[in-house]
Coordinates of C-alpha atoms and ligand atoms in Angstrom, one line a residue:
M87 CA -24.5 -42.6 41.9
Q88 CA -21.7 -41.7 44.3
G89 CA -19.2 -39.1 43.2
Q90 CA -19.7 -35.7 41.6
R91 CA -21.5 -34.3 38.6
I92 CA -20.4 -31.2 36.8
D93 CA -22.4 -29.8 33.8
V94 CA -20.7 -28.5 30.8
V95 CA -22.2 -25.4 29.1
S96 CA -22.4 -26.2 25.4
V97 CA -24.7 -25.9 22.4
K98 CA -25.6 -29.4 23.6
P99 CA -25.0 -29.3 27.4
Y100 CA -23.8 -32.6 28.9
P101 CA -22.9 -33.9 32.4
V102 CA -19.4 -35.1 33.5
F103 CA -19.7 -37.8 36.2
L104 CA -16.6 -37.9 38.3
G105 CA -16.1 -41.0 40.5
A106 CA -18.8 -43.0 38.7
R107 CA -18.6 -46.8 38.4
L108 CA -18.4 -48.6 35.1
E109 CA -21.0 -51.1 36.2
E110 CA -23.5 -48.3 36.9
L111 CA -23.4 -46.8 33.4
G112 CA -26.2 -49.1 32.3
D113 CA -28.6 -47.7 35.0
Y114 CA -27.8 -44.1 33.9
L115 CA -28.3 -45.0 30.2
T116 CA -31.6 -46.7 31.0
T117 CA -33.0 -43.4 32.4
R118 CA -31.3 -41.3 29.7
I119 CA -32.0 -43.2 26.5
G120 CA -34.3 -46.1 27.6
A121 CA -33.5 -49.8 27.9
G122 CA -33.1 -52.0 24.9
E123 CA -31.2 -49.6 22.7
H124 CA -28.2 -50.7 20.6
L125 CA -24.8 -49.9 22.1
L126 CA -21.5 -50.0 20.3
V127 CA -18.5 -50.2 22.6
I128 CA -15.3 -49.1 21.0
T129 CA -12.1 -49.9 22.9
H130 CA -8.5 -51.2 22.8
P131 CA -7.7 -54.9 23.4
N132 CA -5.8 -54.2 26.7
V133 CA -8.4 -51.8 28.0
G134 CA -11.1 -54.3 27.0
D135 CA -9.4 -57.1 28.8
Y136 CA -9.3 -55.0 32.0
Y137 CA -12.7 -53.4 31.9
L138 CA -15.2 -54.8 29.4
D139 CA -16.6 -57.4 31.8
T140 CA -17.2 -54.8 34.5
L141 CA -18.8 -52.4 32.0
Q142 CA -21.0 -55.1 30.5
K143 CA -22.3 -56.2 34.0
G144 CA -24.5 -53.1 33.9
L145 CA -25.6 -53.3 30.3
G146 CA -27.8 -56.4 30.5
S147 CA -30.9 -54.7 29.2
F148 CA -29.2 -53.4 26.0
M149 CA -28.1 -54.9 22.7
V150 CA -24.3 -54.6 22.9
N151 CA -21.6 -55.0 20.3
T152 CA -17.9 -54.4 20.8
L153 CA -15.4 -53.1 18.2
I154 CA -11.8 -53.6 19.1
V155 CA -9.2 -51.1 17.8
P156 CA -5.5 -51.8 18.0
Q157 CA -3.5 -49.5 20.3
G158 CA -1.6 -46.5 19.1
E159 CA -1.9 -42.9 17.8
D160 CA -1.7 -44.3 14.2
E161 CA -5.2 -45.7 14.7
K162 CA -6.7 -42.2 14.7
S163 CA -6.9 -42.5 10.9
L164 CA -9.4 -42.4 8.0
D165 CA -8.5 -46.1 7.3
R166 CA -9.6 -47.0 10.8
L167 CA -12.7 -44.9 10.4
S168 CA -13.6 -46.8 7.3
D169 CA -13.1 -50.1 9.1
L170 CA -15.3 -49.0 12.0
T171 CA -18.0 -48.1 9.5
S172 CA -17.9 -51.5 7.9
E173 CA -17.9 -53.3 11.3
A174 CA -20.7 -51.0 12.6
I175 CA -22.9 -51.8 9.6
A176 CA -22.2 -55.5 10.0
C177 CA -23.5 -55.2 13.6
G178 CA -26.7 -53.5 12.4
A179 CA -25.8 -50.1 13.8
D180 CA -28.0 -47.1 12.8
R181 CA -28.2 -43.5 13.9
K182 CA -30.1 -44.5 17.1
T183 CA -27.1 -46.6 18.2
V184 CA -25.1 -45.1 21.0
V185 CA -21.3 -45.4 21.0
L186 CA -19.4 -46.0 24.2
A187 CA -15.8 -44.8 23.9
L188 CA -13.9 -46.9 26.5
G189 CA -10.3 -45.9 26.6
G190 CA -7.8 -43.0 26.5
G191 CA -7.7 -40.0 24.2
V192 CA -7.0 -42.1 21.1
I193 CA -10.3 -44.0 21.5
G194 CA -12.1 -40.9 22.7
D195 CA -11.1 -38.9 19.7
L196 CA -11.5 -41.7 17.1
A197 CA -14.8 -43.1 18.5
G198 CA -16.2 -39.5 19.0
F199 CA -15.3 -38.6 15.4
F200 CA -16.8 -41.8 14.1
A201 CA -20.0 -41.0 16.1
S202 CA -20.1 -37.5 14.6
V203 CA -20.0 -38.7 11.0
F204 CA -21.6 -42.2 10.9
M205 CA -25.0 -41.7 9.3
R206 CA -24.6 -38.0 9.9
G207 CA -24.2 -38.4 13.6
M208 CA -25.1 -40.6 16.5
R209 CA -24.8 -40.2 20.2
Y210 CA -21.8 -41.2 22.2
V211 CA -20.5 -41.5 25.8
Q212 CA -16.9 -40.8 26.7
I213 CA -15.6 -43.3 29.3
P214 CA -12.0 -42.1 29.9
T215 CA -9.5 -44.6 31.3
T216 CA -6.3 -42.6 31.2
L217 CA -5.6 -39.6 33.4
L218 CA -5.1 -37.5 30.3
A219 CA -8.5 -38.5 29.0
M220 CA -10.2 -37.9 32.3
V221 CA -8.9 -34.4 32.9
D222 CA -8.5 -33.3 29.3
S223 CA -9.6 -35.1 26.1
S224 CA -13.0 -36.5 27.2
I225 CA -14.2 -33.0 28.1
G226 CA -14.9 -30.3 25.5
G227 CA -16.3 -32.2 22.6
K228 CA -13.2 -32.0 20.3
V229 CA -13.0 -35.2 18.2
A230 CA -10.6 -35.9 15.4
V231 CA -8.5 -38.3 13.3
N232 CA -5.0 -37.6 12.0
H233 CA -4.0 -37.1 8.4
A234 CA -0.6 -37.4 6.7
A235 CA -0.5 -33.6 6.6
G236 CA -0.9 -33.2 10.3
K237 CA -2.3 -34.4 13.7
N238 CA -6.1 -33.9 14.4
L239 CA -6.5 -32.3 11.0
L240 CA -9.9 -33.8 10.4
G241 CA -12.3 -33.3 13.3
D242 CA -15.3 -31.5 14.8
F243 CA -16.7 -30.0 18.0
Y244 CA -19.2 -32.8 18.8
P245 CA -20.3 -32.9 22.4
P246 CA -20.9 -36.3 24.0
L247 CA -24.1 -37.4 25.7
A248 CA -22.1 -37.7 28.9
V249 CA -18.6 -38.3 30.3
W250 CA -18.5 -41.3 32.7
T251 CA -15.3 -41.3 34.7
D252 CA -14.4 -44.3 36.9
F253 CA -11.2 -43.4 38.7
S254 CA -10.5 -47.0 39.6
T255 CA -9.5 -47.6 36.0
L256 CA -6.3 -45.6 36.7
E257 CA -5.0 -48.5 38.9
T258 CA -3.8 -50.4 35.8
L259 CA -2.5 -47.3 33.9
P260 CA 1.3 -47.5 33.4
W261 CA 3.3 -44.7 35.1
E262 CA 4.5 -43.2 31.9
E263 CA 0.9 -42.7 30.8
M264 CA 0.0 -41.2 34.2
L265 CA 2.8 -38.7 33.6
N266 CA 1.1 -37.5 30.4
G267 CA -2.0 -36.7 32.4
L268 CA 0.0 -35.1 35.2
A269 CA 1.7 -32.7 32.8
E270 CA -1.8 -31.6 31.6
T271 CA -3.0 -31.3 35.2
I272 CA 0.0 -29.1 36.1
K273 CA -0.8 -27.0 33.0
H274 CA -4.4 -26.5 34.2
A275 CA -3.1 -25.4 37.6
V276 CA -0.6 -22.9 36.1
I277 CA -3.1 -21.2 33.7
A278 CA -6.2 -21.3 35.9
D279 CA -5.9 -22.6 39.5
E280 CA -3.1 -21.7 41.8
E281 CA -4.8 -23.7 44.6
L282 CA -4.5 -26.8 42.4
L283 CA -0.8 -26.2 42.0
S284 CA -0.4 -25.9 45.8
F285 CA -2.4 -29.1 46.2
I286 CA -0.1 -31.0 43.8
E287 CA 3.0 -29.6 45.5
K288 CA 1.7 -30.6 49.0
H289 CA 0.8 -34.2 47.9
Q290 CA 3.5 -34.9 45.4
E291 CA 4.8 -37.9 47.2
E292 CA 1.4 -39.5 47.6
I293 CA 0.6 -38.8 44.0
M294 CA 3.8 -40.6 43.0
A295 CA 2.9 -43.4 45.4
R296 CA -0.4 -43.6 43.4
K297 CA -2.7 -43.3 46.3
P298 CA -6.2 -43.6 44.8
E299 CA -7.9 -41.0 47.1
L300 CA -5.4 -38.4 45.9
Y301 CA -6.2 -39.2 42.2
K302 CA -9.9 -38.6 42.9
E303 CA -9.2 -35.2 44.2
L304 CA -6.5 -34.3 41.7
S305 CA -8.5 -35.5 38.7
S306 CA -11.7 -33.8 39.9
R307 CA -10.0 -30.5 40.4
S308 CA -8.2 -30.7 37.1
S309 CA -11.4 -31.7 35.2
A310 CA -13.2 -28.8 36.8
V311 CA -10.6 -26.4 35.2
K312 CA -11.2 -27.9 31.8
V313 CA -15.0 -27.8 32.3
R314 CA -14.8 -24.2 33.3
L315 CA -12.7 -23.1 30.3
V316 CA -14.7 -25.0 27.6
S317 CA -18.0 -23.9 29.2
E318 CA -16.9 -20.3 28.8
D319 CA -15.5 -20.8 25.2
E320 CA -16.7 -24.0 23.5
T321 CA -15.3 -23.3 20.1
E322 CA -11.9 -21.9 21.2
Q323 CA -12.2 -18.3 20.3
G324 CA -10.8 -17.0 23.7
K325 CA -10.1 -18.6 27.1
R326 CA -10.1 -22.2 25.8
M327 CA -6.9 -21.3 24.0
F328 CA -5.2 -21.2 27.5
L329 CA -5.2 -25.0 27.3
N330 CA -2.6 -24.7 24.6
Y331 CA 0.0 -23.5 27.2
G332 CA 3.2 -25.5 26.7
H333 CA 1.8 -27.1 23.6
S334 CA 3.2 -24.8 20.9
F335 CA 6.8 -25.4 22.1
G336 CA 6.0 -29.0 23.0
H337 CA 4.4 -29.9 19.7
A338 CA 7.6 -28.6 17.9
L339 CA 9.7 -31.0 20.0
E340 CA 7.4 -33.9 19.2
A341 CA 7.2 -33.0 15.5
E342 CA 10.9 -32.7 15.2
V343 CA 11.4 -36.4 16.1
A344 CA 8.2 -37.4 14.2
Y345 CA 6.5 -38.2 17.5
Q346 CA 9.0 -40.9 18.3
G347 CA 11.2 -41.0 21.4
I348 CA 9.5 -38.2 23.3
T349 CA 6.1 -38.6 25.1
H350 CA 3.4 -35.9 24.9
G351 CA 3.8 -35.2 28.6
Q352 CA 7.6 -34.7 28.2
G353 CA 7.0 -32.3 25.3
V354 CA 4.4 -30.3 27.3
S355 CA 6.7 -30.2 30.3
I356 CA 9.6 -28.7 28.5
G357 CA 7.2 -26.5 26.5
M358 CA 5.7 -25.1 29.7
V359 CA 9.1 -24.2 31.0
A360 CA 10.1 -22.5 27.7
A361 CA 6.9 -20.5 27.7
A362 CA 7.4 -19.6 31.3
H363 CA 10.9 -18.2 30.5
L364 CA 9.3 -16.1 27.7
A365 CA 6.7 -15.0 30.2
Q366 CA 9.5 -14.0 32.7
E367 CA 11.3 -12.0 30.0
R368 CA 8.0 -10.1 29.4
G369 CA 7.6 -9.4 33.1
L370 CA 4.6 -11.7 33.4
M371 CA 6.3 -14.2 35.8
S372 CA 8.9 -13.8 38.5
S373 CA 12.0 -16.0 38.6
G374 CA 10.6 -17.5 41.8
E375 CA 7.4 -18.6 39.9
V376 CA 9.4 -20.1 37.1
E377 CA 11.6 -22.0 39.6
R378 CA 8.5 -23.2 41.4
L379 CA 7.2 -24.7 38.2
I380 CA 10.5 -26.3 37.3
K381 CA 10.9 -27.8 40.8
L382 CA 7.4 -29.4 40.6
L383 CA 8.0 -30.9 37.1
K384 CA 11.4 -32.2 38.1
G385 CA 9.9 -33.8 41.2
F386 CA 7.7 -36.0 39.0
G387 CA 10.7 -36.9 36.8
L388 CA 9.4 -34.8 33.9
P389 CA 12.1 -33.2 31.8
V390 CA 12.6 -29.4 31.9
T391 CA 15.4 -29.2 29.4
V392 CA 16.3 -31.0 26.2
R393 CA 19.7 -31.9 24.7
A394 CA 21.3 -31.0 21.4
K395 CA 18.4 -29.3 19.5
N396 CA 18.6 -26.6 16.9
P397 CA 16.4 -23.7 18.2
R398 CA 15.9 -22.3 14.7
V399 CA 14.4 -25.6 13.4
L400 CA 12.1 -25.8 16.4
T401 CA 11.0 -22.2 16.0
D402 CA 10.2 -22.9 12.3
L403 CA 8.2 -26.0 13.3
M404 CA 6.1 -23.7 15.6
G405 CA 5.1 -21.9 12.5
A406 CA 3.0 -24.9 11.5
D407 CA 0.8 -24.7 14.7
K408 CA -2.9 -24.8 13.9
K409 CA -3.5 -22.0 16.5
N410 CA -1.3 -19.5 14.5
Y411 CA -3.2 -16.7 12.8
K412 CA -2.3 -15.2 9.4
G413 CA 1.4 -16.3 9.7
Q414 CA 1.7 -14.9 13.2
K415 CA 2.6 -17.3 16.0
V416 CA 0.0 -17.3 18.7
L417 CA 1.3 -18.4 22.1
V418 CA -0.2 -18.9 25.6
L419 CA 1.9 -17.7 28.5
P420 CA 1.3 -17.9 32.2
K421 CA 0.6 -14.7 34.0
G422 CA 2.0 -15.5 37.4
I423 CA 0.7 -18.8 38.7
G424 CA -3.1 -19.3 38.2
Q425 CA -3.7 -17.2 35.1
G426 CA -3.0 -17.4 31.4
I427 CA -2.7 -14.9 28.6
V428 CA -2.7 -15.3 24.8
I429 CA -0.1 -13.3 22.9
R430 CA -0.2 -12.7 19.2
D431 CA 2.9 -10.5 18.9
A432 CA 5.7 -12.9 19.8
N433 CA 8.7 -12.5 17.6
D434 CA 11.1 -15.2 16.6
E435 CA 14.0 -13.6 18.6
E436 CA 12.3 -14.0 21.9
I437 CA 11.1 -17.5 21.0
L438 CA 14.7 -18.4 20.2
R439 CA 15.8 -17.0 23.5
A440 CA 13.2 -19.1 25.3
W441 CA 14.4 -22.2 23.4
D442 CA 18.0 -21.4 24.5
K443 CA 16.9 -21.5 28.1
V444 CA 15.7 -25.1 27.8
I445 CA 18.3 -26.5 25.3
E446 CA 21.4 -28.0 27.0
Ligands
NAD133 N1 -10.0 -34.1 22.2 C1 -9.2 -33.4 22.9 O1 -9.5 -32.3 23.4 C2 -7.8 -33.9 23.2 C3 -7.0 -33.3 24.2 C4 -5.8 -33.8 24.5 C5 -5.3 -35.0 23.8 N2 -6.1 -35.5 22.8 C6 -5.6 -36.7 22.1 O2 -5.5 -37.8 23.1 C7 -4.6 -38.7 22.6 C8 -3.7 -39.2 23.7 O3 -4.5 -39.8 24.7 P1 -3.9 -40.7 25.9 O4 -2.7 -40.0 26.5 O5 -5.0 -41.1 26.8 O6 -3.3 -41.9 25.1 P2 -3.9 -43.3 24.6 O7 -5.3 -43.2 24.3 O8 -3.0 -43.8 23.5 O9 -3.7 -44.3 25.8 C9 -2.4 -44.5 26.2 C10 -2.1 -46.0 26.4 O10 -2.7 -46.4 27.6 C11 -3.5 -47.6 27.4 N3 -4.6 -47.5 28.4 C12 -5.7 -46.7 28.4 N4 -6.3 -46.9 29.6 C13 -5.7 -47.8 30.3 C14 -5.9 -48.3 31.6 N5 -6.9 -47.9 32.4 N6 -5.0 -49.2 32.1 C15 -4.0 -49.6 31.3 N7 -3.7 -49.1 30.1 C16 -4.6 -48.2 29.6 C17 -4.0 -47.5 26.0 O11 -4.3 -48.8 25.5 C18 -2.7 -46.9 25.3 O12 -1.8 -47.9 25.0 C19 -3.9 -38.1 21.4 O13 -4.3 -38.6 20.2 C20 -4.3 -36.6 21.5 O14 -4.3 -36.0 20.3 C21 -7.3 -35.0 22.5

């Protein structure tokens, strides 16, 4: 295989193959699980149209069934889990079946959670096809479905057999989806890798021109940050929490409009800027560093401010964050560029001031 392999330290260690090819997954699975096993591909209709044939080219020696899940965040649901169970049983799946999750974070989270509970657990491979899934959701073993009471409320830490990343799938990804992944990549750079931030700044135009070579490098570096953080802290007791940078503020913006009319990347972008202002107020960032972040986000067309919002409502919404502890808001702030810090003593007044900086 060409490309790069990074191993994730975990209770069940697994490799992340960066720059793999879809049609070569079959060869890898033959050596890993043996030929002839039953595979269950779970994917979306559009992703399937683009990539199922290529994937299946390499799976000739396996028994393969495909389950198609409609697109959208709403499909990360208990109802869909139940449907997948019926369909899997109808295809003769058992606990030796291996699930192949071909898609973005929705498919990865849903198929991964399904694999974790079907007959008390079967193996699965993450095959991410969005930038966000490549650099973020496919790595780290978090799988989940949503519930009326909240996003990702029912889930598990359930490491995959492997992550198989074919960068060529990015060629068909709409730019808006690419931006969601770029926001997470910038987040990785700010909390853990200043060189990555410099790389993004230097190559911003080529990234926007969607040069494939650039995405290989960008995505590999960003994935490496995620691998490093989850390897040090699989179950999110310490450094893995850095990955929440921009998300406490961002989720409040998304929740306030019931996840309609703002993308995740836009929420994270504004959220990162708000948290950076709070970091500046605490002396953790210079004004130059905050400006550097703002300039980069703006350069990609990501928003850094939001119009006509009530900061009190948004601050209250932050109170529902799963990361909070005993009623205290837990926030991740950047410490300069390239390091993060978790704070557990943020008060609502300074959070309100941070909102004021990003609300027009
Ligand atoms: N498990 C984790 O650690 C983790 C981390 C971050 C986000 N997430 C979850 O990830 C989800 C968001 O993932 P996402 O941003 O990948 O969105 P997504 O999975 O909804 O994919 C976005 C859209 O792009 C389409 N698509 C996917 N690949 C494509 C391709 N190669 N070409 C063309 N279209 C393609 C999909 O069909 C979909 O319509 C959320 O549910 C979020 O909760 C999980």
